[in-house]
JSON list of C-alpha atoms and ligand atoms in Angstrom, two decimals:
[
{"chain": "A", "resi": 14, "resn": "MET", "atom": "CA", "xyz": [212.14, 6.27, 131.34]},
{"chain": "A", "resi": 15, "resn": "THR", "atom": "CA", "xyz": [212.76, 8.50, 134.28]},
{"chain": "A", "resi": 16, "resn": "GLU", "atom": "CA", "xyz": [213.35, 6.80, 137.55]},
{"chain": "A", "resi": 17, "resn": "GLU", "atom": "CA", "xyz": [211.29, 8.07, 140.42]},
{"chain": "A", "resi": 18, "resn": "ARG", "atom": "CA", "xyz": [213.34, 9.65, 143.17]},
{"chain": "A", "resi": 19, "resn": "ARG", "atom": "CA", "xyz": [213.11, 8.06, 146.57]},
{"chain": "A", "resi": 20, "resn": "ALA", "atom": "CA", "xyz": [214.52, 10.66, 148.87]},
{"chain": "A", "resi": 21, "resn": "ASN", "atom": "CA", "xyz": [215.23, 9.80, 152.47]},
{"chain": "A", "resi": 22, "resn": "MET", "atom": "CA", "xyz": [215.60, 12.82, 154.69]},
{"chain": "A", "resi": 23, "resn": "VAL", "atom": "CA", "xyz": [216.14, 13.81, 158.30]},
{"chain": "A", "resi": 24, "resn": "LEU", "atom": "CA", "xyz": [214.60, 16.89, 159.89]},
{"chain": "A", "resi": 25, "resn": "LEU", "atom": "CA", "xyz": [216.89, 18.19, 162.59]},
{"chain": "A", "resi": 26, "resn": "GLY", "atom": "CA", "xyz": [216.22, 21.13, 164.89]},
{"chain": "A", "resi": 27, "resn": "PRO", "atom": "CA", "xyz": [215.06, 22.09, 168.35]},
{"chain": "A", "resi": 28, "resn": "PRO", "atom": "CA", "xyz": [211.59, 21.34, 169.68]},
{"chain": "A", "resi": 29, "resn": "GLY", "atom": "CA", "xyz": [209.39, 24.13, 168.36]},
{"chain": "A", "resi": 30, "resn": "ALA", "atom": "CA", "xyz": [211.35, 24.55, 165.12]},
{"chain": "A", "resi": 31, "resn": "GLY", "atom": "CA", "xyz": [208.32, 23.54, 163.08]},
{"chain": "A", "resi": 32, "resn": "LYS", "atom": "CA", "xyz": [209.60, 20.16, 161.89]},
{"chain": "A", "resi": 33, "resn": "GLY", "atom": "CA", "xyz": [206.20, 18.51, 162.23]},
{"chain": "A", "resi": 34, "resn": "THR", "atom": "CA", "xyz": [204.48, 21.29, 160.28]},
{"chain": "A", "resi": 35, "resn": "GLN", "atom": "CA", "xyz": [207.01, 21.07, 157.43]},
{"chain": "A", "resi": 36, "resn": "ALA", "atom": "CA", "xyz": [206.85, 17.27, 157.48]},
{"chain": "A", "resi": 37, "resn": "ALA", "atom": "CA", "xyz": [203.10, 17.44, 156.86]},
{"chain": "A", "resi": 38, "resn": "LEU", "atom": "CA", "xyz": [203.63, 19.83, 153.92]},
{"chain": "A", "resi": 39, "resn": "LEU", "atom": "CA", "xyz": [206.41, 17.65, 152.49]},
{"chain": "A", "resi": 40, "resn": "VAL", "atom": "CA", "xyz": [204.24, 14.54, 152.72]},
{"chain": "A", "resi": 41, "resn": "LYS", "atom": "CA", "xyz": [201.49, 16.33, 150.80]},
{"chain": "A", "resi": 42, "resn": "ALA", "atom": "CA", "xyz": [203.88, 17.60, 148.13]},
{"chain": "A", "resi": 43, "resn": "TYR", "atom": "CA", "xyz": [206.07, 14.55, 147.57]},
{"chain": "A", "resi": 44, "resn": "GLY", "atom": "CA", "xyz": [204.19, 11.58, 149.00]},
{"chain": "A", "resi": 45, "resn": "LEU", "atom": "CA", "xyz": [206.98, 10.52, 151.32]},
{"chain": "A", "resi": 46, "resn": "LEU", "atom": "CA", "xyz": [206.31, 8.62, 154.55]},
{"chain": "A", "resi": 47, "resn": "HIS", "atom": "CA", "xyz": [206.45, 10.71, 157.73]},
{"chain": "A", "resi": 48, "resn": "ILE", "atom": "CA", "xyz": [208.12, 8.94, 160.64]},
{"chain": "A", "resi": 49, "resn": "SER", "atom": "CA", "xyz": [207.89, 10.98, 163.83]},
{"chain": "A", "resi": 50, "resn": "THR", "atom": "CA", "xyz": [209.46, 9.30, 166.85]},
{"chain": "A", "resi": 51, "resn": "GLY", "atom": "CA", "xyz": [207.60, 11.69, 169.19]},
{"chain": "A", "resi": 52, "resn": "ASP", "atom": "CA", "xyz": [204.25, 10.62, 167.68]},
{"chain": "A", "resi": 53, "resn": "MET", "atom": "CA", "xyz": [205.18, 6.92, 167.73]},
{"chain": "A", "resi": 54, "resn": "LEU", "atom": "CA", "xyz": [206.32, 7.09, 171.36]},
{"chain": "A", "resi": 55, "resn": "ARG", "atom": "CA", "xyz": [203.18, 9.00, 172.41]},
{"chain": "A", "resi": 56, "resn": "GLU", "atom": "CA", "xyz": [201.12, 6.33, 170.69]},
{"chain": "A", "resi": 57, "resn": "ALA", "atom": "CA", "xyz": [203.00, 3.60, 172.56]},
{"chain": "A", "resi": 58, "resn": "VAL", "atom": "CA", "xyz": [202.26, 5.45, 175.83]},
{"chain": "A", "resi": 59, "resn": "SER", "atom": "CA", "xyz": [198.56, 5.80, 175.05]},
{"chain": "A", "resi": 60, "resn": "GLU", "atom": "CA", "xyz": [198.29, 2.10, 174.22]},
{"chain": "A", "resi": 61, "resn": "GLY", "atom": "CA", "xyz": [199.55, 1.31, 177.71]},
{"chain": "A", "resi": 62, "resn": "GLY", "atom": "CA", "xyz": [201.50, -1.94, 177.83]},
{"chain": "A", "resi": 63, "resn": "PRO", "atom": "CA", "xyz": [204.62, -2.75, 179.83]},
{"chain": "A", "resi": 64, "resn": "THR", "atom": "CA", "xyz": [206.86, 0.02, 178.46]},
{"chain": "A", "resi": 65, "resn": "GLY", "atom": "CA", "xyz": [204.21, 2.78, 178.38]},
{"chain": "A", "resi": 66, "resn": "GLY", "atom": "CA", "xyz": [204.81, 3.97, 181.93]},
{"chain": "A", "resi": 67, "resn": "GLU", "atom": "CA", "xyz": [208.57, 3.94, 181.55]},
{"chain": "A", "resi": 68, "resn": "LEU", "atom": "CA", "xyz": [208.37, 5.93, 178.31]},
{"chain": "A", "resi": 69, "resn": "SER", "atom": "CA", "xyz": [206.11, 8.62, 179.73]},
{"chain": "A", "resi": 70, "resn": "SER", "atom": "CA", "xyz": [208.43, 9.14, 182.70]},
{"chain": "A", "resi": 71, "resn": "TYR", "atom": "CA", "xyz": [211.17, 10.21, 180.26]},
{"chain": "A", "resi": 72, "resn": "MET", "atom": "CA", "xyz": [208.93, 12.15, 177.92]},
{"chain": "A", "resi": 73, "resn": "ASN", "atom": "CA", "xyz": [206.94, 14.14, 180.47]},
{"chain": "A", "resi": 74, "resn": "THR", "atom": "CA", "xyz": [210.13, 15.52, 181.98]},
{"chain": "A", "resi": 75, "resn": "GLY", "atom": "CA", "xyz": [211.79, 16.28, 178.64]},
{"chain": "A", "resi": 76, "resn": "LYS", "atom": "CA", "xyz": [214.45, 13.59, 178.92]},
{"chain": "A", "resi": 77, "resn": "LEU", "atom": "CA", "xyz": [215.46, 11.43, 175.98]},
{"chain": "A", "resi": 78, "resn": "VAL", "atom": "CA", "xyz": [214.11, 7.92, 175.75]},
{"chain": "A", "resi": 79, "resn": "PRO", "atom": "CA", "xyz": [217.06, 5.46, 175.67]},
{"chain": "A", "resi": 80, "resn": "ASP", "atom": "CA", "xyz": [218.66, 5.06, 172.24]},
{"chain": "A", "resi": 81, "resn": "ALA", "atom": "CA", "xyz": [218.01, 1.33, 171.98]},
{"chain": "A", "resi": 82, "resn": "ILE", "atom": "CA", "xyz": [214.22, 1.71, 172.40]},
{"chain": "A", "resi": 83, "resn": "VAL", "atom": "CA", "xyz": [213.87, 4.55, 169.89]},
{"chain": "A", "resi": 84, "resn": "THR", "atom": "CA", "xyz": [216.19, 2.95, 167.35]},
{"chain": "A", "resi": 85, "resn": "ARG", "atom": "CA", "xyz": [214.27, -0.31, 167.46]},
{"chain": "A", "resi": 86, "resn": "THR", "atom": "CA", "xyz": [211.00, 1.57, 166.90]},
{"chain": "A", "resi": 87, "resn": "VAL", "atom": "CA", "xyz": [212.36, 3.44, 163.88]},
{"chain": "A", "resi": 88, "resn": "ILE", "atom": "CA", "xyz": [214.07, 0.48, 162.27]},
{"chain": "A", "resi": 89, "resn": "GLU", "atom": "CA", "xyz": [210.96, -1.67, 162.56]},
{"chain": "A", "resi": 90, "resn": "ARG", "atom": "CA", "xyz": [208.91, 1.09, 160.95]},
{"chain": "A", "resi": 91, "resn": "MET", "atom": "CA", "xyz": [211.41, 1.56, 158.13]},
{"chain": "A", "resi": 92, "resn": "ALA", "atom": "CA", "xyz": [211.30, -2.15, 157.32]},
{"chain": "A", "resi": 93, "resn": "LYS", "atom": "CA", "xyz": [207.66, -1.89, 156.24]},
{"chain": "A", "resi": 94, "resn": "ARG", "atom": "CA", "xyz": [206.67, -1.74, 152.61]},
{"chain": "A", "resi": 95, "resn": "ASP", "atom": "CA", "xyz": [205.36, 1.84, 152.65]},
{"chain": "A", "resi": 96, "resn": "ALA", "atom": "CA", "xyz": [208.79, 3.15, 153.67]},
{"chain": "A", "resi": 97, "resn": "GLU", "atom": "CA", "xyz": [210.36, 2.03, 150.40]},
{"chain": "A", "resi": 98, "resn": "GLY", "atom": "CA", "xyz": [209.26, 5.15, 148.54]},
{"chain": "A", "resi": 99, "resn": "GLY", "atom": "CA", "xyz": [211.27, 7.45, 150.80]},
{"chain": "A", "resi": 100, "resn": "VAL", "atom": "CA", "xyz": [210.92, 8.70, 154.36]},
{"chain": "A", "resi": 101, "resn": "ILE", "atom": "CA", "xyz": [210.99, 11.91, 156.36]},
{"chain": "A", "resi": 102, "resn": "LEU", "atom": "CA", "xyz": [212.53, 11.22, 159.73]},
{"chain": "A", "resi": 103, "resn": "ASP", "atom": "CA", "xyz": [211.27, 13.78, 162.22]},
{"chain": "A", "resi": 104, "resn": "GLY", "atom": "CA", "xyz": [212.81, 13.74, 165.69]},
{"chain": "A", "resi": 105, "resn": "TYR", "atom": "CA", "xyz": [215.27, 10.96, 164.88]},
{"chain": "A", "resi": 106, "resn": "PRO", "atom": "CA", "xyz": [218.22, 10.74, 165.13]},
{"chain": "A", "resi": 107, "resn": "ARG", "atom": "CA", "xyz": [218.69, 12.94, 168.18]},
{"chain": "A", "resi": 108, "resn": "THR", "atom": "CA", "xyz": [222.04, 11.60, 169.36]},
{"chain": "A", "resi": 109, "resn": "ARG", "atom": "CA", "xyz": [225.26, 10.54, 167.66]},
{"chain": "A", "resi": 110, "resn": "PRO", "atom": "CA", "xyz": [224.74, 6.81, 168.45]},
{"chain": "A", "resi": 111, "resn": "GLN", "atom": "CA", "xyz": [221.25, 7.05, 166.91]},
{"chain": "A", "resi": 112, "resn": "ALA", "atom": "CA", "xyz": [222.78, 8.58, 163.75]},
{"chain": "A", "resi": 113, "resn": "GLU", "atom": "CA", "xyz": [225.27, 5.73, 163.53]},
{"chain": "A", "resi": 114, "resn": "SER", "atom": "CA", "xyz": [222.52, 3.13, 164.00]},
{"chain": "A", "resi": 115, "resn": "LEU", "atom": "CA", "xyz": [220.50, 4.79, 161.25]},
{"chain": "A", "resi": 116, "resn": "ASP", "atom": "CA", "xyz": [223.48, 4.68, 158.90]},
{"chain": "A", "resi": 117, "resn": "SER", "atom": "CA", "xyz": [224.06, 0.98, 159.45]},
{"chain": "A", "resi": 118, "resn": "SER", "atom": "CA", "xyz": [220.39, 0.20, 159.05]},
{"chain": "A", "resi": 119, "resn": "LEU", "atom": "CA", "xyz": [220.13, 2.16, 155.78]},
{"chain": "A", "resi": 120, "resn": "ASP", "atom": "CA", "xyz": [223.33, 0.52, 154.51]},
{"chain": "A", "resi": 121, "resn": "ALA", "atom": "CA", "xyz": [222.05, -2.93, 155.33]},
{"chain": "A", "resi": 122, "resn": "SER", "atom": "CA", "xyz": [218.88, -2.32, 153.32]},
{"chain": "A", "resi": 123, "resn": "GLY", "atom": "CA", "xyz": [220.71, -0.72, 150.36]},
{"chain": "A", "resi": 124, "resn": "ARG", "atom": "CA", "xyz": [219.34, 2.75, 151.05]},
{"chain": "A", "resi": 125, "resn": "THR", "atom": "CA", "xyz": [221.01, 6.10, 151.51]},
{"chain": "A", "resi": 126, "resn": "LEU", "atom": "CA", "xyz": [220.30, 9.28, 153.38]},
{"chain": "A", "resi": 127, "resn": "ASP", "atom": "CA", "xyz": [219.96, 12.10, 150.87]},
{"chain": "A", "resi": 128, "resn": "VAL", "atom": "CA", "xyz": [219.65, 15.24, 152.95]},
{"chain": "A", "resi": 129, "resn": "VAL", "atom": "CA", "xyz": [219.54, 16.51, 156.53]},
{"chain": "A", "resi": 130, "resn": "LEU", "atom": "CA", "xyz": [217.49, 19.68, 156.89]},
{"chain": "A", "resi": 131, "resn": "TYR", "atom": "CA", "xyz": [218.74, 21.64, 159.83]},
{"chain": "A", "resi": 132, "resn": "PHE", "atom": "CA", "xyz": [216.05, 24.02, 161.16]},
{"chain": "A", "resi": 133, "resn": "LYS", "atom": "CA", "xyz": [218.08, 26.75, 162.79]},
{"chain": "A", "resi": 134, "resn": "THR", "atom": "CA", "xyz": [215.73, 28.39, 165.30]},
{"chain": "A", "resi": 135, "resn": "GLN", "atom": "CA", "xyz": [216.15, 30.91, 168.11]},
{"chain": "A", "resi": 136, "resn": "ASP", "atom": "CA", "xyz": [215.21, 29.76, 171.59]},
{"chain": "A", "resi": 137, "resn": "GLU", "atom": "CA", "xyz": [212.68, 32.58, 172.04]},
{"chain": "A", "resi": 138, "resn": "VAL", "atom": "CA", "xyz": [210.82, 31.51, 168.90]},
{"chain": "A", "resi": 139, "resn": "ALA", "atom": "CA", "xyz": [210.79, 27.86, 169.98]},
{"chain": "A", "resi": 140, "resn": "ILE", "atom": "CA", "xyz": [209.54, 28.74, 173.47]},
{"chain": "A", "resi": 141, "resn": "GLN", "atom": "CA", "xyz": [206.77, 30.97, 172.12]},
{"chain": "A", "resi": 142, "resn": "ARG", "atom": "CA", "xyz": [205.59, 28.23, 169.74]},
{"chain": "A", "resi": 143, "resn": "LEU", "atom": "CA", "xyz": [205.71, 25.38, 172.24]},
{"chain": "A", "resi": 144, "resn": "SER", "atom": "CA", "xyz": [204.03, 27.23, 175.07]},
{"chain": "A", "resi": 145, "resn": "GLY", "atom": "CA", "xyz": [201.09, 28.18, 172.84]},
{"chain": "A", "resi": 146, "resn": "ARG", "atom": "CA", "xyz": [200.75, 24.84, 171.06]},
{"chain": "A", "resi": 147, "resn": "ARG", "atom": "CA", "xyz": [197.49, 22.91, 171.35]},
{"chain": "A", "resi": 148, "resn": "VAL", "atom": "CA", "xyz": [196.90, 19.45, 169.92]},
{"chain": "A", "resi": 149, "resn": "CYS", "atom": "CA", "xyz": [193.70, 17.70, 168.88]},
{"chain": "A", "resi": 150, "resn": "LYS", "atom": "CA", "xyz": [193.20, 14.66, 171.05]},
{"chain": "A", "resi": 151, "resn": "ASP", "atom": "CA", "xyz": [191.38, 12.83, 168.27]},
{"chain": "A", "resi": 152, "resn": "CYS", "atom": "CA", "xyz": [193.25, 13.55, 165.01]},
{"chain": "A", "resi": 153, "resn": "GLY", "atom": "CA", "xyz": [196.55, 14.96, 166.31]},
{"chain": "A", "resi": 154, "resn": "LYS", "atom": "CA", "xyz": [196.39, 18.22, 164.36]},
{"chain": "A", "resi": 155, "resn": "ASN", "atom": "CA", "xyz": [198.51, 20.99, 165.89]},
{"chain": "A", "resi": 156, "resn": "TYR", "atom": "CA", "xyz": [197.30, 24.53, 166.55]},
{"chain": "A", "resi": 157, "resn": "HIS", "atom": "CA", "xyz": [198.73, 27.58, 168.27]},
{"chain": "A", "resi": 158, "resn": "ILE", "atom": "CA", "xyz": [196.66, 29.85, 170.51]},
{"chain": "A", "resi": 159, "resn": "THR", "atom": "CA", "xyz": [197.76, 32.99, 168.63]},
{"chain": "A", "resi": 160, "resn": "ASN", "atom": "CA", "xyz": [199.83, 31.99, 165.53]},
{"chain": "A", "resi": 161, "resn": "MET", "atom": "CA", "xyz": [197.43, 29.33, 164.15]},
{"chain": "A", "resi": 162, "resn": "SER", "atom": "CA", "xyz": [194.30, 29.26, 166.25]},
{"chain": "A", "resi": 163, "resn": "SER", "atom": "CA", "xyz": [191.29, 27.04, 165.69]},
{"chain": "A", "resi": 164, "resn": "LYS", "atom": "CA", "xyz": [188.07, 28.72, 164.54]},
{"chain": "A", "resi": 165, "resn": "LYS", "atom": "CA", "xyz": [186.36, 27.84, 167.80]},
{"chain": "A", "resi": 166, "resn": "GLU", "atom": "CA", "xyz": [188.48, 27.96, 170.94]},
{"chain": "A", "resi": 167, "resn": "GLY", "atom": "CA", "xyz": [189.47, 24.53, 172.23]},
{"chain": "A", "resi": 168, "resn": "VAL", "atom": "CA", "xyz": [187.83, 22.66, 169.32]},
{"chain": "A", "resi": 169, "resn": "CYS", "atom": "CA", "xyz": [189.54, 21.08, 166.27]},
{"chain": "A", "resi": 170, "resn": "ASP", "atom": "CA", "xyz": [188.53, 22.60, 162.89]},
{"chain": "A", "resi": 171, "resn": "ILE", "atom": "CA", "xyz": [188.97, 19.27, 161.14]},
{"chain": "A", "resi": 172, "resn": "CYS", "atom": "CA", "xyz": [187.23, 16.75, 163.37]},
{"chain": "A", "resi": 173, "resn": "GLY", "atom": "CA", "xyz": [185.61, 18.67, 166.23]},
{"chain": "A", "resi": 174, "resn": "GLY", "atom": "CA", "xyz": [187.88, 16.95, 168.76]},
{"chain": "A", "resi": 175, "resn": "GLU", "atom": "CA", "xyz": [188.99, 18.60, 171.98]},
{"chain": "A", "resi": 176, "resn": "LEU", "atom": "CA", "xyz": [192.30, 20.51, 171.98]},
{"chain": "A", "resi": 177, "resn": "TYR", "atom": "CA", "xyz": [194.77, 19.99, 174.84]},
{"chain": "A", "resi": 178, "resn": "GLN", "atom": "CA", "xyz": [198.23, 21.10, 175.89]},
{"chain": "A", "resi": 179, "resn": "ARG", "atom": "CA", "xyz": [200.93, 18.41, 175.80]},
{"chain": "A", "resi": 180, "resn": "GLU", "atom": "CA", "xyz": [202.37, 17.68, 179.24]},
{"chain": "A", "resi": 181, "resn": "ASP", "atom": "CA", "xyz": [205.88, 18.41, 177.95]},
{"chain": "A", "resi": 182, "resn": "ASP", "atom": "CA", "xyz": [204.83, 21.79, 176.47]},
{"chain": "A", "resi": 183, "resn": "LYS", "atom": "CA", "xyz": [204.47, 23.22, 179.98]},
{"chain": "A", "resi": 184, "resn": "PRO", "atom": "CA", "xyz": [207.12, 25.89, 180.72]},
{"chain": "A", "resi": 185, "resn": "GLU", "atom": "CA", "xyz": [209.52, 23.97, 183.04]},
{"chain": "A", "resi": 186, "resn": "THR", "atom": "CA", "xyz": [209.69, 21.01, 180.67]},
{"chain": "A", "resi": 187, "resn": "VAL", "atom": "CA", "xyz": [210.13, 23.17, 177.59]},
{"chain": "A", "resi": 188, "resn": "LYS", "atom": "CA", "xyz": [213.32, 24.65, 179.08]},
{"chain": "A", "resi": 189, "resn": "ASN", "atom": "CA", "xyz": [214.63, 21.20, 179.86]},
{"chain": "A", "resi": 190, "resn": "ARG", "atom": "CA", "xyz": [213.89, 19.94, 176.33]},
{"chain": "A", "resi": 191, "resn": "LEU", "atom": "CA", "xyz": [215.85, 22.83, 174.83]},
{"chain": "A", "resi": 192, "resn": "THR", "atom": "CA", "xyz": [218.82, 22.10, 177.12]},
{"chain": "A", "resi": 193, "resn": "VAL", "atom": "CA", "xyz": [218.74, 18.39, 176.26]},
{"chain": "A", "resi": 194, "resn": "TYR", "atom": "CA", "xyz": [218.60, 19.32, 172.58]},
{"chain": "A", "resi": 195, "resn": "GLU", "atom": "CA", "xyz": [221.64, 21.65, 172.86]},
{"chain": "A", "resi": 196, "resn": "GLU", "atom": "CA", "xyz": [223.65, 18.98, 174.65]},
{"chain": "A", "resi": 197, "resn": "ASN", "atom": "CA", "xyz": [223.14, 16.39, 171.96]},
{"chain": "A", "resi": 198, "resn": "THR", "atom": "CA", "xyz": [222.99, 18.31, 168.73]},
{"chain": "A", "resi": 199, "resn": "LYS", "atom": "CA", "xyz": [226.41, 19.85, 168.28]},
{"chain": "A", "resi": 200, "resn": "ASP", "atom": "CA", "xyz": [227.83, 16.42, 167.69]},
{"chain": "A", "resi": 201, "resn": "LEU", "atom": "CA", "xyz": [225.04, 15.48, 165.35]},
{"chain": "A", "resi": 202, "resn": "ILE", "atom": "CA", "xyz": [225.35, 18.63, 163.26]},
{"chain": "A", "resi": 203, "resn": "GLU", "atom": "CA", "xyz": [229.09, 18.04, 162.90]},
{"chain": "A", "resi": 204, "resn": "TYR", "atom": "CA", "xyz": [228.48, 14.44, 161.95]},
{"chain": "A", "resi": 205, "resn": "TYR", "atom": "CA", "xyz": [226.18, 15.37, 159.08]},
{"chain": "A", "resi": 206, "resn": "ARG", "atom": "CA", "xyz": [228.16, 18.44, 158.04]},
{"chain": "A", "resi": 207, "resn": "THR", "atom": "CA", "xyz": [231.24, 16.27, 157.59]},
{"chain": "A", "resi": 208, "resn": "LYS", "atom": "CA", "xyz": [229.24, 13.89, 155.42]},
{"chain": "A", "resi": 209, "resn": "GLY", "atom": "CA", "xyz": [228.16, 16.85, 153.27]},
{"chain": "A", "resi": 210, "resn": "LEU", "atom": "CA", "xyz": [224.46, 16.20, 153.96]},
{"chain": "A", "resi": 211, "resn": "LEU", "atom": "CA", "xyz": [223.57, 19.23, 156.06]},
{"chain": "A", "resi": 212, "resn": "GLN", "atom": "CA", "xyz": [221.35, 21.94, 154.57]},
{"chain": "A", "resi": 213, "resn": "GLU", "atom": "CA", "xyz": [220.52, 24.82, 156.84]},
{"chain": "A", "resi": 214, "resn": "VAL", "atom": "CA", "xyz": [217.06, 26.44, 156.72]},
{"chain": "A", "resi": 215, "resn": "ASP", "atom": "CA", "xyz": [215.50, 29.20, 158.81]},
{"chain": "A", "resi": 216, "resn": "GLY", "atom": "CA", "xyz": [213.08, 27.66, 161.34]},
{"chain": "A", "resi": 217, "resn": "GLY", "atom": "CA", "xyz": [211.93, 31.15, 162.35]},
{"chain": "A", "resi": 218, "resn": "LEU", "atom": "CA", "xyz": [210.12, 31.76, 159.05]},
{"chain": "A", "resi": 219, "resn": "PRO", "atom": "CA", "xyz": [206.36, 31.39, 158.66]},
{"chain": "A", "resi": 220, "resn": "ALA", "atom": "CA", "xyz": [205.46, 27.85, 157.58]},
{"chain": "A", "resi": 221, "resn": "GLY", "atom": "CA", "xyz": [204.48, 28.63, 153.97]},
{"chain": "A", "resi": 222, "resn": "GLU", "atom": "CA", "xyz": [207.58, 30.66, 153.29]},
{"chain": "A", "resi": 223, "resn": "LEU", "atom": "CA", "xyz": [209.86, 28.04, 154.79]},
{"chain": "A", "resi": 224, "resn": "PHE", "atom": "CA", "xyz": [208.21, 25.33, 152.72]},
{"chain": "A", "resi": 225, "resn": "ASN", "atom": "CA", "xyz": [208.81, 27.33, 149.53]},
{"chain": "A", "resi": 226, "resn": "ASN", "atom": "CA", "xyz": [212.49, 27.64, 150.44]},
{"chain": "A", "resi": 227, "resn": "ILE", "atom": "CA", "xyz": [212.81, 23.93, 151.10]},
{"chain": "A", "resi": 228, "resn": "ASP", "atom": "CA", "xyz": [211.02, 23.05, 147.89]},
{"chain": "A", "resi": 229, "resn": "ALA", "atom": "CA", "xyz": [213.32, 25.35, 145.89]},
{"chain": "A", "resi": 230, "resn": "LEU", "atom": "CA", "xyz": [216.36, 23.84, 147.56]},
{"chain": "A", "resi": 231, "resn": "PHE", "atom": "CA", "xyz": [215.30, 20.28, 146.74]},
{"chain": "A", "resi": 232, "resn": "LYS", "atom": "CA", "xyz": [214.58, 21.18, 143.14]},
{"chain": "A", "resi": 233, "resn": "LYS", "atom": "CA", "xyz": [217.92, 22.95, 142.76]},
{"chain": "A", "resi": 234, "resn": "ASP", "atom": "CA", "xyz": [219.73, 19.86, 144.06]},
{"chain": "A", "resi": 235, "resn": "GLY", "atom": "CA", "xyz": [217.62, 17.51, 141.92]},
{"chain": "A", "resi": 236, "resn": "LEU", "atom": "CA", "xyz": [216.54, 15.74, 145.07]},
{"chain": "A", "resi": 237, "resn": "ILE", "atom": "CA", "xyz": [212.86, 15.54, 144.23]},
{"chain": "B", "resi": 308, "resn": "LIG", "atom": "P1", "xyz": [209.96, 17.73, 170.35]},
{"chain": "B", "resi": 308, "resn": "LIG", "atom": "O1", "xyz": [210.87, 17.48, 169.19]},
{"chain": "B", "resi": 308, "resn": "LIG", "atom": "O2", "xyz": [208.97, 18.81, 170.09]},
{"chain": "B", "resi": 308, "resn": "LIG", "atom": "O3", "xyz": [210.66, 17.78, 171.67]},
{"chain": "B", "resi": 308, "resn": "LIG", "atom": "P2", "xyz": [208.83, 15.12, 170.02]},
{"chain": "B", "resi": 308, "resn": "LIG", "atom": "O4", "xyz": [207.36, 14.96, 169.90]},
{"chain": "B", "resi": 308, "resn": "LIG", "atom": "O5", "xyz": [209.70, 14.90, 168.84]},
{"chain": "B", "resi": 308, "resn": "LIG", "atom": "O6", "xyz": [208.98, 16.57, 170.59]},
{"chain": "B", "resi": 308, "resn": "LIG", "atom": "O7", "xyz": [209.40, 14.23, 171.21]},
{"chain": "B", "resi": 308, "resn": "LIG", "atom": "C1", "xyz": [208.81, 14.19, 172.46]},
{"chain": "B", "resi": 308, "resn": "LIG", "atom": "C2", "xyz": [209.65, 13.35, 173.43]},
{"chain": "B", "resi": 308, "resn": "LIG", "atom": "O8", "xyz": [209.79, 12.01, 172.92]},
{"chain": "B", "resi": 308, "resn": "LIG", "atom": "C3", "xyz": [211.09, 13.81, 173.63]},
{"chain": "B", "resi": 308, "resn": "LIG", "atom": "O9", "xyz": [211.20, 14.83, 174.59]},
{"chain": "B", "resi": 308, "resn": "LIG", "atom": "C4", "xyz": [211.77, 12.51, 174.08]},
{"chain": "B", "resi": 308, "resn": "LIG", "atom": "O10", "xyz": [211.46, 12.18, 175.40]},
{"chain": "B", "resi": 308, "resn": "LIG", "atom": "C5", "xyz": [211.08, 11.47, 173.20]},
{"chain": "B", "resi": 308, "resn": "LIG", "atom": "N1", "xyz": [211.82, 11.26, 171.92]},
{"chain": "B", "resi": 308, "resn": "LIG", "atom": "C6", "xyz": [211.37, 11.53, 170.68]},
{"chain": "B", "resi": 308, "resn": "LIG", "atom": "N2", "xyz": [212.31, 11.21, 169.75]},
{"chain": "B", "resi": 308, "resn": "LIG", "atom": "C7", "xyz": [213.36, 10.73, 170.43]},
{"chain": "B", "resi": 308, "resn": "LIG", "atom": "C8", "xyz": [214.64, 10.23, 170.06]},
{"chain": "B", "resi": 308, "resn": "LIG", "atom": "N3", "xyz": [215.03, 10.19, 168.78]},
{"chain": "B", "resi": 308, "resn": "LIG", "atom": "N4", "xyz": [215.47, 9.82, 171.04]},
{"chain": "B", "resi": 308, "resn": "LIG", "atom": "C9", "xyz": [215.12, 9.85, 172.32]},
{"chain": "B", "resi": 308, "resn": "LIG", "atom": "N5", "xyz": [213.95, 10.30, 172.75]},
{"chain": "B", "resi": 308, "resn": "LIG", "atom": "C10", "xyz": [213.06, 10.74, 171.82]},
{"chain": "B", "resi": 309, "resn": "LIG", "atom": "ZN1", "xyz": [191.03, 16.88, 165.18]}
]
C-alpha cells in the first residue's frame, strides 16, 4: 500500500511574487490546505472586533503585524482537522522568530516542513503586479487591470461582485511593503537554506509556466 504524501510547504517571496496565484493552483492540483495570513488578517479586520482596528493600522501602512498575533492565528488554524493532509503556508513565516515558532509547533504535533519555495522576483515586476491588482469584494478572486483582466471592467467573472483596489496596493504602501520584506527576509532565507529546505523558483514567470516548473520540481523530489 502506498502511503499518501502529506507535504507541508512554505511560500516565501516579496508581495507581488504571485504566491497567492500559485497557492490556488497547488490546492487544485494536490488538495492541500491553503493558509494565507494576509487573507486571515483581512478577514479578522472585516469582522470588526477588538483587534480589528489595531490590525488594519499595521496592514494599511505596510507594516508587519506583531509576531505573537500572527503566530497564534496560524497555529490555531493548523490545529484543525483539515490541516492534517498538508498545508501551504502563504505569507507566513515572514520573520525569523515566526520561523522558529513554526518549527516548534510542527515538532510538537509530529509534523515536518518539507519544502520552502522561494519566489525570487524583481522589484519592478512586483510593483507592476501590485499596482494593477484588483480583488473581488465578494469572492476574493484576484485580477490585474492588464495582465489578467476581468471580462467586464470592475466586475468579477466568477460571481459578478465588485472589484476594488486593496488599500495597501496603493503606490506609497507598496514601496514600504517591499522595504519591510527586504529587511526581514535575508535572515529567513539563510535559515531555510541552512536547513536544506530552500528551493528557488522564478516569480517573474507567467503563472502557468511557473506552476509547471514547481510541479516538475515536486515530482523530481518525490514530494507529491
Ligand atoms: P503581501 O504578501 O502581498 O504583502 P499579504 O496579503 O500576505 O500581502 O499581507 C498583507 C499584510 O498583512 C502585510 O503587509 C502585514 O501587515 C500583514 N501580514 C500578513 N502576514 C504576516 C506575517 N506573517 N507577519 C506579520 N504581518 C503579516
Ligand atoms: Zn467574485
